[in-house]
Coordinates of C-alpha atoms and ligand atoms in Angstrom, one line a residue:
X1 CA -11.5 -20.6 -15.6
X2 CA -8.5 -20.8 -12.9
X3 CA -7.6 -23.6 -15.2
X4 CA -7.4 -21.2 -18.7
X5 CA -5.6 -18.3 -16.6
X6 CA -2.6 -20.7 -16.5
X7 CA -2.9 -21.8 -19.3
X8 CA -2.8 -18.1 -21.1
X9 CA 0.1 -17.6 -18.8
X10 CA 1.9 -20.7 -20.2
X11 CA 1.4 -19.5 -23.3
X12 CA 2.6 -16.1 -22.7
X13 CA 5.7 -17.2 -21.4
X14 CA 6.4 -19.6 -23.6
X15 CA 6.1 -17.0 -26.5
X16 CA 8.5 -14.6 -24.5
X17 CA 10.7 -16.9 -24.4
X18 CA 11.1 -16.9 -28.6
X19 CA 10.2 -13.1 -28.6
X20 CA 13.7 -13.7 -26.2
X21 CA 15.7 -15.2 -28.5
X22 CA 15.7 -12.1 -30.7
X23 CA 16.5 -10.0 -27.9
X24 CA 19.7 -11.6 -27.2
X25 CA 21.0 -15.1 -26.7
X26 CA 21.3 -15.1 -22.7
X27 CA 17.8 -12.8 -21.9
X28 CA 16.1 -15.9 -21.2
X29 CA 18.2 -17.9 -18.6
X30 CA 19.4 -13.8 -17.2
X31 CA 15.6 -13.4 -16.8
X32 CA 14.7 -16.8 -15.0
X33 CA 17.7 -16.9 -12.8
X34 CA 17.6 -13.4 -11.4
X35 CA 14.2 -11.8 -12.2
X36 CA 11.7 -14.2 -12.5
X37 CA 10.9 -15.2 -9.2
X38 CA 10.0 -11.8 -8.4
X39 CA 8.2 -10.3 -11.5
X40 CA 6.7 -13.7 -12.5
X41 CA 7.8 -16.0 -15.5
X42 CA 5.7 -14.6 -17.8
X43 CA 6.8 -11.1 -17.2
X44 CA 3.1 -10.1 -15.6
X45 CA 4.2 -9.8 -12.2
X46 CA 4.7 -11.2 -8.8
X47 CA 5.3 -9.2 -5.9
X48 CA 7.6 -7.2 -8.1
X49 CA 5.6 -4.9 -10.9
X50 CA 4.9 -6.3 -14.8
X51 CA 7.9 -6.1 -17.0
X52 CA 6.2 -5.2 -20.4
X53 CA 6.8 -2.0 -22.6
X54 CA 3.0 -0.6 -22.1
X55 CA 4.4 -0.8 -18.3
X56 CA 7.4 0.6 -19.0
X57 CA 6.5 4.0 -20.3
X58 CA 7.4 6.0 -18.1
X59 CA 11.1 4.5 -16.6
X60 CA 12.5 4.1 -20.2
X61 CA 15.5 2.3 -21.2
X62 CA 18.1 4.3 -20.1
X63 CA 16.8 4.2 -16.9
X64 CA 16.0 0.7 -16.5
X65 CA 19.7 -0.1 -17.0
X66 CA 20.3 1.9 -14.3
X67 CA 17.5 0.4 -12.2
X68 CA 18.9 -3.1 -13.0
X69 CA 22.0 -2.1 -12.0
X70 CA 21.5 -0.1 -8.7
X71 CA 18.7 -1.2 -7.4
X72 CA 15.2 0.6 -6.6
X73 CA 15.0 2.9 -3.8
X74 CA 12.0 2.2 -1.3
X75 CA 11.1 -1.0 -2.8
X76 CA 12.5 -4.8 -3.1
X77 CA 14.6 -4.3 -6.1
X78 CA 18.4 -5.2 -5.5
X79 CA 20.9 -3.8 -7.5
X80 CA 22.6 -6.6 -9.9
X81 CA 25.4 -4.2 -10.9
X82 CA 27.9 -6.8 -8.8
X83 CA 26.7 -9.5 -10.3
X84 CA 25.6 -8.8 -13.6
X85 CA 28.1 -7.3 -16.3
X86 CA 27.1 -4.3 -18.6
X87 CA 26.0 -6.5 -21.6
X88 CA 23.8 -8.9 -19.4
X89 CA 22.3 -5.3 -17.9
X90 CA 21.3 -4.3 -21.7
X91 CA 20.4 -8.3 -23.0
X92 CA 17.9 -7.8 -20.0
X93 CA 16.8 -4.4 -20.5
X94 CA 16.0 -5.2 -24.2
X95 CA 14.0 -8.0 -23.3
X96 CA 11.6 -6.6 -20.5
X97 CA 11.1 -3.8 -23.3
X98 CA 10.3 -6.6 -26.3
X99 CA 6.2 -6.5 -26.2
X100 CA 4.5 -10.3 -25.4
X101 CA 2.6 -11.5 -28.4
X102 CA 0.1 -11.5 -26.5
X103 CA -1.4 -10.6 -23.3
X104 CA -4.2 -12.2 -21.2
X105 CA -7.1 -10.4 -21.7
X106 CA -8.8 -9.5 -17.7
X107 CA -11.9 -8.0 -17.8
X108 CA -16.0 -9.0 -16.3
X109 CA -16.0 -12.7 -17.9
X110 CA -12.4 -13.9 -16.0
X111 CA -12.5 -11.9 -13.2
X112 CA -16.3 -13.1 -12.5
X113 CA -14.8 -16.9 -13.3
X114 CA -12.4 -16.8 -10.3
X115 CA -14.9 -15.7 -8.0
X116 CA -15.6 -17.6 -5.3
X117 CA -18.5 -17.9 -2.1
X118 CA -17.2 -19.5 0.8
X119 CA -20.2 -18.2 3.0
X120 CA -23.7 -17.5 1.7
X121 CA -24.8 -13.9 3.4
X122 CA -27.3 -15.7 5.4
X123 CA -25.4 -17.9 7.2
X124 CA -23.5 -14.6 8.9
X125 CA -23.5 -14.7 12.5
X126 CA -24.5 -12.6 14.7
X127 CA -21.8 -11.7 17.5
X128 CA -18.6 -12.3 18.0
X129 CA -18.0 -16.3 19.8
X130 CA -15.0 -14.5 21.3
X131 CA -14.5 -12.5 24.5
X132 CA -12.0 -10.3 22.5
X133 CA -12.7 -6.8 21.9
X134 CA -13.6 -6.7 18.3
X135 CA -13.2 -3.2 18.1
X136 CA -9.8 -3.1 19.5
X137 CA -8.0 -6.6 17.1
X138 CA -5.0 -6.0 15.2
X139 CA -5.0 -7.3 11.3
X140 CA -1.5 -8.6 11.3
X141 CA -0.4 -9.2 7.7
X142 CA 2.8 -11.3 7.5
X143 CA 4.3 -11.4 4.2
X144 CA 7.6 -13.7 5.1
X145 CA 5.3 -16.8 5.0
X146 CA 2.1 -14.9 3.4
X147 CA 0.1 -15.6 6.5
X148 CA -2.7 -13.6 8.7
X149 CA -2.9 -13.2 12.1
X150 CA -6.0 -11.9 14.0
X151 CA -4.7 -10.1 17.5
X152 CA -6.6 -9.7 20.3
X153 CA -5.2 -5.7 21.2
X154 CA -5.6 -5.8 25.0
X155 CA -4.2 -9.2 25.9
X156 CA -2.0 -9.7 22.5
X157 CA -2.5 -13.0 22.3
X158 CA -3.5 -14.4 18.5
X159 CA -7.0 -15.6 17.9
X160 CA -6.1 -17.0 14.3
X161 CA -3.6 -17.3 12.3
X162 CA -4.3 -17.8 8.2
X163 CA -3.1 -18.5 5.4
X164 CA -3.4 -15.4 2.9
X165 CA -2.7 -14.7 -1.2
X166 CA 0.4 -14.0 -2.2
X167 CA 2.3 -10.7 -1.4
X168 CA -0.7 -8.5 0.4
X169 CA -0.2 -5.4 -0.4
X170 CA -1.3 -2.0 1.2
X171 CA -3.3 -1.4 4.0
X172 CA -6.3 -3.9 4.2
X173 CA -9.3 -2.0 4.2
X174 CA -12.4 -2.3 6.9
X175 CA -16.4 -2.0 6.7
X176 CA -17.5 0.9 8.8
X177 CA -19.3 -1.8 11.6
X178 CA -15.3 -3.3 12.2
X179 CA -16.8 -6.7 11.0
X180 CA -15.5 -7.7 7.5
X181 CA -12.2 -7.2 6.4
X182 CA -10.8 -7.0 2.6
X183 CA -7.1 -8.1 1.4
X184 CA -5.7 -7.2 -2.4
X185 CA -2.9 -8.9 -3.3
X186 CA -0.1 -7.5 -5.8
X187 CA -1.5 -10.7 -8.3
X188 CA -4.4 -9.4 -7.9
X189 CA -6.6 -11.5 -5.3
X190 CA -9.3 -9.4 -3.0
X191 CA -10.5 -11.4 0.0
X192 CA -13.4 -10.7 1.9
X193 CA -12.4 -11.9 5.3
X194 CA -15.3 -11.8 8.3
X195 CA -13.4 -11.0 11.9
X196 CA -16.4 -12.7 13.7
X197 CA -16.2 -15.7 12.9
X198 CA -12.7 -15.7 12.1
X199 CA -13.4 -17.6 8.3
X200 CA -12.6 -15.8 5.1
X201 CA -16.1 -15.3 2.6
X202 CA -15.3 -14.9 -0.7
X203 CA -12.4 -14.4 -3.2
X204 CA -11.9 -12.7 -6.6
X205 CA -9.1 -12.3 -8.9
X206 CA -10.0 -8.5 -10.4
X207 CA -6.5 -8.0 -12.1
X208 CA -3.4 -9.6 -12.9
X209 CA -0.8 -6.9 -11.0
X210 CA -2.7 -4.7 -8.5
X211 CA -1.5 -1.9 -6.6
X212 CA -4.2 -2.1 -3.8
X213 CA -7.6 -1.5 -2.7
X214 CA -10.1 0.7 -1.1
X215 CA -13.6 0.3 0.4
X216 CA -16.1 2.8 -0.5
X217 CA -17.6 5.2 2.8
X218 CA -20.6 2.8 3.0
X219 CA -18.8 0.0 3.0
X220 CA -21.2 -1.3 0.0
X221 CA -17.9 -1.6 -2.6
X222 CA -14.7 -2.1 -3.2
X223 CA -12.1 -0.4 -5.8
X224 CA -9.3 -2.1 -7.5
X225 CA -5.6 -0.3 -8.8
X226 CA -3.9 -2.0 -11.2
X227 CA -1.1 -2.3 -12.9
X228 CA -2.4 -4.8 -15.4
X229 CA -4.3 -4.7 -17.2
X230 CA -4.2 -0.4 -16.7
X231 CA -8.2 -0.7 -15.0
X232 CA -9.5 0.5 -12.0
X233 CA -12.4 -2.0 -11.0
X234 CA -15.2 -1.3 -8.7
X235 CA -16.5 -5.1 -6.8
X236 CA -20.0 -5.3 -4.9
X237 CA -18.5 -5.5 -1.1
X238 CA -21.4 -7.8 -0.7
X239 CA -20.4 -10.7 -2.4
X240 CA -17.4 -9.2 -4.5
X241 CA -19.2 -9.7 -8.1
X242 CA -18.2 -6.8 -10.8
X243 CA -20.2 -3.5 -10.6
X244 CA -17.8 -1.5 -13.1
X245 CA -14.5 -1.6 -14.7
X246 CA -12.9 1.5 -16.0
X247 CA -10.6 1.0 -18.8
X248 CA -8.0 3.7 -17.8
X249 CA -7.2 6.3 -20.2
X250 CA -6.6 10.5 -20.3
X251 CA -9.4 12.4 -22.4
X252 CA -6.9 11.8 -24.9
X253 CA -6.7 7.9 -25.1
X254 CA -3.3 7.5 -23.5
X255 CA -3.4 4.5 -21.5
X256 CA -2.7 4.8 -17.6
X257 CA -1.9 2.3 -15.1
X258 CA -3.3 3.1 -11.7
X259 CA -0.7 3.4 -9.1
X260 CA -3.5 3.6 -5.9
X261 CA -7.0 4.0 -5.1
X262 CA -8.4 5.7 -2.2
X263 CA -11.3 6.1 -0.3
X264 CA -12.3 10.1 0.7
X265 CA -15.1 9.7 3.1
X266 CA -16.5 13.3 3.2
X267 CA -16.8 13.4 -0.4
X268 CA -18.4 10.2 -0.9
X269 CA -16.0 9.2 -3.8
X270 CA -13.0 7.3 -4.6
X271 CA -10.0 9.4 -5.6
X272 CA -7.5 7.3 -7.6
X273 CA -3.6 8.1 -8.9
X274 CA -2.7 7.8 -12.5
X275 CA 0.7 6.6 -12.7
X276 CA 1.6 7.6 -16.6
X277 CA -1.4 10.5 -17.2
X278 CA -1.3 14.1 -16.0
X279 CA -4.8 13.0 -14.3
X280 CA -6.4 12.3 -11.1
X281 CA -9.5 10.3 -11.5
X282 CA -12.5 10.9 -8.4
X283 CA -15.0 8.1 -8.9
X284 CA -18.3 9.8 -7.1
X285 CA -20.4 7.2 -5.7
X286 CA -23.7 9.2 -5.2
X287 CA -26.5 7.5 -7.7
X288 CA -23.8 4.9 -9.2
X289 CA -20.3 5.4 -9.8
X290 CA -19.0 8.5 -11.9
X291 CA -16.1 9.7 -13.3
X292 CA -14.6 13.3 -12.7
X293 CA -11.5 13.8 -14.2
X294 CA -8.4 16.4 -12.7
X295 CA -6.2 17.5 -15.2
X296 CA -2.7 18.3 -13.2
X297 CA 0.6 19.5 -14.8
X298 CA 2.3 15.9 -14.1
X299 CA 1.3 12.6 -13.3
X300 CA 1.3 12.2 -9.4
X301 CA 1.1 8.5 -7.6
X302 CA 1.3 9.3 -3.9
X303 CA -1.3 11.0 -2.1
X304 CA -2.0 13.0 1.5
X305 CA -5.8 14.0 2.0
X306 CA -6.4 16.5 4.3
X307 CA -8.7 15.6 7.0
X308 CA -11.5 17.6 5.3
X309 CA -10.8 15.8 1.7
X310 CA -10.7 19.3 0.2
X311 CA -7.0 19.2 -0.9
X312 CA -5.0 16.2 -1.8
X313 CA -0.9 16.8 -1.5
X314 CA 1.0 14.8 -4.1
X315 CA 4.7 13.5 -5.0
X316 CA 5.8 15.7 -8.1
X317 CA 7.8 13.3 -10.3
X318 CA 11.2 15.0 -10.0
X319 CA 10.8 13.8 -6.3
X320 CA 11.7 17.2 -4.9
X321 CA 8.2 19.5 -4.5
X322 CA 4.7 17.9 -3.5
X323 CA 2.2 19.4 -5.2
X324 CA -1.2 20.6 -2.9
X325 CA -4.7 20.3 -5.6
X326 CA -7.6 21.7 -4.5
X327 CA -10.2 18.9 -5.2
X328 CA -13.5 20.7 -5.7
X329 CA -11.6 23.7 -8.3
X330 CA -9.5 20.8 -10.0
X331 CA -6.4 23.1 -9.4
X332 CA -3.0 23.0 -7.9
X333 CA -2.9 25.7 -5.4
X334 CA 0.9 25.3 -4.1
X335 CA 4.2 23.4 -4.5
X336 CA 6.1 23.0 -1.6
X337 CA 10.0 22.2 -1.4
X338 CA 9.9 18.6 -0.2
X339 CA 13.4 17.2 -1.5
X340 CA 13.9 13.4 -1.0
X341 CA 10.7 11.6 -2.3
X342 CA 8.4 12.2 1.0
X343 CA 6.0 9.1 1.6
X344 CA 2.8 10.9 1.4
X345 CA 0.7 7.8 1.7
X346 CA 1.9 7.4 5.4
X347 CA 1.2 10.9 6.6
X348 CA -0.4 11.5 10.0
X349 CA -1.9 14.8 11.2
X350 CA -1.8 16.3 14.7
X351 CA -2.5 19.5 16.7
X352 CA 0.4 21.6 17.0
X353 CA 0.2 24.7 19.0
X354 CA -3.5 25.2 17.4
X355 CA -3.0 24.5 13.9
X356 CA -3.4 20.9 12.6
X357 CA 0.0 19.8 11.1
X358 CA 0.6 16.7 8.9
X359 CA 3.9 14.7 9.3
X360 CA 5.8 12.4 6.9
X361 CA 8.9 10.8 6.6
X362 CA 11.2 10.7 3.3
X363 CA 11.8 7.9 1.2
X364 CA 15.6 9.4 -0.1
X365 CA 16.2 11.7 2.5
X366 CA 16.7 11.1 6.5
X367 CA 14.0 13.1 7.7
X368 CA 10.6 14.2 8.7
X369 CA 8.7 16.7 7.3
X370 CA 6.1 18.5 9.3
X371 CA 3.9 21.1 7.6
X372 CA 1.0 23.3 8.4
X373 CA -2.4 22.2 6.8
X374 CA -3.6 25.9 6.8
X375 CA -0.6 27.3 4.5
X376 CA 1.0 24.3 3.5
X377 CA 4.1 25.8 4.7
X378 CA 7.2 23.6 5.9
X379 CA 7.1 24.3 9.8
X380 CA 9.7 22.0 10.6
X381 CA 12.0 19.5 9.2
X382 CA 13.4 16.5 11.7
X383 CA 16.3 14.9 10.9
X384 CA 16.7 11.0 11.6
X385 CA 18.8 8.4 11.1
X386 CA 18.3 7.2 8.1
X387 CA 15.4 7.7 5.0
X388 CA 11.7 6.1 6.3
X389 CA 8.4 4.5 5.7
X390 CA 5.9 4.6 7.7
X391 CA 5.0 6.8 11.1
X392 CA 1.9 6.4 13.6
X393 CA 0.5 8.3 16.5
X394 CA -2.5 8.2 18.3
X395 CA -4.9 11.1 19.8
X396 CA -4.3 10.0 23.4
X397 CA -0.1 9.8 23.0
X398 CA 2.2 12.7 22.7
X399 CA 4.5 11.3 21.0
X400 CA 4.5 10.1 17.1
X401 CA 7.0 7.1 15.9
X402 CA 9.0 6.7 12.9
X403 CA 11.0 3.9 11.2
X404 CA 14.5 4.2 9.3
X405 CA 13.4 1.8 7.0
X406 CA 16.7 2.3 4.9
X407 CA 20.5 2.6 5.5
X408 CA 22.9 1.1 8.5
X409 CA 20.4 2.5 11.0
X410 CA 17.2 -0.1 9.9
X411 CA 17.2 -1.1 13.5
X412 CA 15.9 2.0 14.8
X413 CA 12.7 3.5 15.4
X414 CA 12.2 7.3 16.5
X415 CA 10.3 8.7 18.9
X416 CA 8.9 12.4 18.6
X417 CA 7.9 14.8 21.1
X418 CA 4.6 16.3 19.2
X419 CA 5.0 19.3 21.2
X420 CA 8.6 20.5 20.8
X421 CA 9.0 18.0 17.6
X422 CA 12.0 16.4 18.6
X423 CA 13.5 13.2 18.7
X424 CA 13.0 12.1 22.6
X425 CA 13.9 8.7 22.3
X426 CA 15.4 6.1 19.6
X427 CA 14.5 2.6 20.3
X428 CA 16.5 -1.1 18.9
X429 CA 13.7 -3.4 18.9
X430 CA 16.2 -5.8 17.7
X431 CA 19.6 -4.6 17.0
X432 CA 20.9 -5.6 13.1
X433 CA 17.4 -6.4 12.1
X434 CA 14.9 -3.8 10.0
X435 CA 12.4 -2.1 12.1
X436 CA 9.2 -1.0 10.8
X437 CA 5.8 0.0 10.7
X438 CA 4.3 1.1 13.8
X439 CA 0.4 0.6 14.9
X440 CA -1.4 1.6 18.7
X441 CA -4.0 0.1 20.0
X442 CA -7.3 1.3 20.2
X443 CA -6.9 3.1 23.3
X444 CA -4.1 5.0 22.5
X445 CA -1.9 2.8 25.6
X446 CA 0.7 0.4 23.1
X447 CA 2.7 0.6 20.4
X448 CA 3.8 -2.4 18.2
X449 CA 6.8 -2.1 16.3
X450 CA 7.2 -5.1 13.5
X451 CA 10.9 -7.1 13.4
X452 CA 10.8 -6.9 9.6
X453 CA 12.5 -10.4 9.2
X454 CA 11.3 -13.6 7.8
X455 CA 12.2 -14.9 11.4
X456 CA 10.5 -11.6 12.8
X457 CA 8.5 -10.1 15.6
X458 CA 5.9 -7.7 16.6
X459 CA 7.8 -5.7 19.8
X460 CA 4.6 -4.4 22.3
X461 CA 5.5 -1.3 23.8
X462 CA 3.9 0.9 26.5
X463 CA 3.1 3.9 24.7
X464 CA 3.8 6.1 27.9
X465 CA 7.2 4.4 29.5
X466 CA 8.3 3.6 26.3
X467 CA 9.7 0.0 27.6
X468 CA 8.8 -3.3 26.0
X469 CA 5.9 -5.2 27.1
X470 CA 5.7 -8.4 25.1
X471 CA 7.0 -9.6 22.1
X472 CA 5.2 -12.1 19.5
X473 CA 7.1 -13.9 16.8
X474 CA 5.7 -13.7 13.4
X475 CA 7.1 -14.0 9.5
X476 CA 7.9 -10.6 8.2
X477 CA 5.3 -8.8 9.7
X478 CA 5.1 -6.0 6.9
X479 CA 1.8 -4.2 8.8
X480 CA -0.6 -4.1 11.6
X481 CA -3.7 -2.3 11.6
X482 CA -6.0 -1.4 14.5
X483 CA -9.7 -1.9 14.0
X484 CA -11.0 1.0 15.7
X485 CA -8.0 3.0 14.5
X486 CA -8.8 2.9 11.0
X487 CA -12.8 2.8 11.1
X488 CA -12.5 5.8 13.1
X489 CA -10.1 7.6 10.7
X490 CA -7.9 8.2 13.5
X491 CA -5.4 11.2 13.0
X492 CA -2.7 8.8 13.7
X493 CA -2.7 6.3 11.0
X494 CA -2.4 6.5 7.3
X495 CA -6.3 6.2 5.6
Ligands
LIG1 FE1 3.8 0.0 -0.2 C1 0.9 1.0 1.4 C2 2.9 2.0 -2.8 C3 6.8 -0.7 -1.7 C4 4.6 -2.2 2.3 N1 2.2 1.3 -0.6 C5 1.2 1.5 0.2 C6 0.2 2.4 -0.4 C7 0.8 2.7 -1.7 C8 2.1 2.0 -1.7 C9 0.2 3.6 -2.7 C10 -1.1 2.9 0.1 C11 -2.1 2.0 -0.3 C12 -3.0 1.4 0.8 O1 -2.6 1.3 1.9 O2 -4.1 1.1 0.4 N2 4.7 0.6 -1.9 C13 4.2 1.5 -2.8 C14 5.1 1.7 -3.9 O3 5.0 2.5 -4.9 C15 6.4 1.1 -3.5 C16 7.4 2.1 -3.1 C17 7.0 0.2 -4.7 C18 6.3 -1.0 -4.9 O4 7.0 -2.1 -4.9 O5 5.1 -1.0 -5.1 C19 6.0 0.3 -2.3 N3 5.4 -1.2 0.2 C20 6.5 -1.3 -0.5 C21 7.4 -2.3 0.0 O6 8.5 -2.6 -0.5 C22 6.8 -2.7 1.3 C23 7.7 -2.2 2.5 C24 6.8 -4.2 1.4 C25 5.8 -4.9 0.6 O7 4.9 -5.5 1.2 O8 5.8 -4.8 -0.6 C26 5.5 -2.0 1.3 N4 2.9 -0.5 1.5 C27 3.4 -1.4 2.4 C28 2.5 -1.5 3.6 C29 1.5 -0.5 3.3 C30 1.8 0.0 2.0 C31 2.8 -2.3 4.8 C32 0.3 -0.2 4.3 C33 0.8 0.9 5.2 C34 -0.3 1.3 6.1 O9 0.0 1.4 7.3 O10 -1.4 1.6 5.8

């Protein structure tokens, strides 16, 4: 089946290219020497999203010209403006918005012929061979090389190192025990990996360009986003065969990609973002998956839960409000005034002098946000060095770290008092090179800081002294993740 996947990709490409021609005469060669590697040759995607018109809905043409030219903010997208000129912009435009004759078809029959058992359930070990904590590893995804490596978190030494699919994506996603871990890829690989033994299980392609994936509260399945084709699939966890695929469209037929799938854990459910619908979708899980739809005024694709799961807070699309919906009354209760694209999808939650606050940094804008989860209101607004990512804290350490993923300051990580909610410290893992994504370790004592550089590193730091412990080299080490951390639904990480 591997075998007719190419083979319908060959195809597709090969008719793009003559679907091309018409577009302009230099589309082709501008699309294989500049876009290509990253959004695939057949225009289905790589690590960078599908360039088709049924993905394209919602950028437009305008807009992709603009987006050719400039750049993307907070994702890999360069701007070609230098090196393209304004007719080479529009030859390209046209052609990412000339329709495929035709486009692989992914539903039960080829995603069930990729599938494949490594490890029969029976043969599952017991313990652990290792004297590691398995509670307290770190999941170390290195996307400079597309690697793995398995950390032991109170030594740091690696226990493994493995190869992985291309371009993980998102945050991989644990079974309640700690034991098995699962990987999505953006082309659409999930890999059932068991942190025992240290051997991956079983692999299934369930779409051609996913977002990423979530693991039900049980740990019994697993949910697919994608991109293409616009489905949300539901996997066994077991042994990742197809329970349910959703073919994603509003109650009135429009078709929706799905920019993310989550899990919410006190509901039971999944609760996944439409990226061209005014929906959100909550797949309940009690008795066999169901769909409950949430009509909202505008699409939304980046969500905070509350750490009750009774109101979500999402991105509004002009990227200046976030928009709080109450889950259970399908209704959006409050928009709040959060210029500069906030990364909801990286929020972390704390006590604040008795009221539980949630903090995110800004994709567009150099600051941090902090707002009360009672009233939603904005109790204090941080400013940093540059726009961020991703920020981490841990119950047992007072302060709470952010990168400035973007902009001259990319070096720099900040520390923040949680008390007085300033900046108490501003560390240079490695001056000149990006510093991002921060993770503790189970116990609250370390905090690793990823060199975001193909010749990377993870920097250890005490999470009291602040001052470096160790450092580990590794290949773009895009995120860590903390065992306990995350089956724990610590209030530090992102869930
Ligand atoms: Fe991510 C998580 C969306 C670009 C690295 N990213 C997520 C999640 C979403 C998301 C919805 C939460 C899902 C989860 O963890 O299951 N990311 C998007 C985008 O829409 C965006 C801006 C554009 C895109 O290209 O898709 C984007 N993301 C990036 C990158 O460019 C990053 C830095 C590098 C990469 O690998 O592509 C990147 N995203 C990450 C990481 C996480 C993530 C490391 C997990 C964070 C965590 O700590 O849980």
């Amino acid at each position: 089946m591997q075998r007719l996947a190419v083979s319908l990709f060959a195809v597709c490409f090969a008719l793009a290219g003559s679907q091309a021609a018409l577009a302009g005469p230099d589309a082709v060669e501008l699309y294989k020497q500049h876009c290509a590697e990253c959004h695939g040759d057949d225009r289905l995607g790589k690590q960078g999203p599908a360039l088709l018109p049924q993905n394209l809905k919602r950028l437009r043409k305008k807009r992709a010209l603009k987006a050719i030219a400039n750049g993307r903010p907070a994702t890999q997208m360069p701007p070609f403006g230098e090196v393209l000129n304004d007719s080479e912009i529009a030859a390209l435009a046209d052609f990412i918005f000339t329709p495929l004759p035709f486009v692989p078809v992914w539903g039960e029959a080829e995603i069930d012929a990729t599938r494949n058992i490594a490890v029969e359930v029976d043969k599952y070990i017991k313990k652990p061979p290792y004297k590691s904590d398995p509670l307290n590893l770190f999941v170390v995804v290195e996307t400079g090389d597309h690697h793995v490596t398995i950390l032991d978190g109170d030594t740091f030494e690696p226990l493994h190192r493995f190869k992985s699919r291309f371009a993980l994506h998102g945050g991989p996603k644990f079974t309640p025990d700690g034991r098995f871990v699962f990987f999505g890829s953006r082309d659409g690989w999930v890999t059932k990996f068991d942190l025992y033994t240290l051997e991956v299980l079983a692999e299934v392609r369930a779409g051609i360009n996913t977002r990423n994936i979530a693991i039900s509260p049980d740990g019994s399945s697993i949910a697919v986003a994608n991109y293409l084709p616009h489905s949300l699939v539901i996997l066994n966890a077991t042994d990742l065969a197809v329970e349910k695929i959703y073919d994603v469209r509003s109650t009135d037929g429009e078709s929706s990609r799905v920019s993310a799938v989550y899990q919410a854990p006190k509901r039971n459910s999944f609760i996944a973002a439409l990226k061209d619908v005014p929906e959100i979708w909550e797949i309940r899980l009690e008795g066999g998956p169901k769909l409950r739809r949430i009509k909202t005024d505008e699409p939304m694709d980046d969500f905070f839960f509350d750490q009750a799961y009774k109101h979500l807070l999402g991105s509004s699309r002009d990227g200046k409000n976030s928009v709080v919906v109450d889950i259970d009354a399908a209704k959006t209760i409050k928009r709040i005034p959060m210029p500069g694209l906030p990364h909801l999808g990286s929020g972390i939650t704390w006590t604040h002098q008795g009221r539980q606050v949630m903090a995110t940094p800004h994709i567009k804008k150099a600051q941090v946000s902090v707002i009360d989860l009672a009233d939603w209101s904005v109790v204090k607004t941080i400013k940093t060095k540059g726009p961020g990512f991703f920020m981490r804290s841990h119950e047992k350490s007072r302060y709470a770290w952010t990168d400035v993923f973007f902009g001259p300051h990319k070096d720099v990580v900040h520390v923040i008092d949680k008390e007085s909610l300033e900046i108490v410290k501003s560390l240079k893992p490695a001056p000149g090179k990006t510093a991002a994504h921060v993770e503790f370790d189970r116990h609250g004592k370390y905090a690793i800081v990823s060199v975001w550089e193909k010749d990377g590193a993870i920097v250890i730091y005490d999470a009291k002294t602040l001052e470096e412990v160790k450092r580990l080299p590794m290949s773009k080490p895009s995120g860590k993740y903390n065992v306990w951390n995350k089956i724990t639904f610590s209030k530090g990480t992102s869930h």
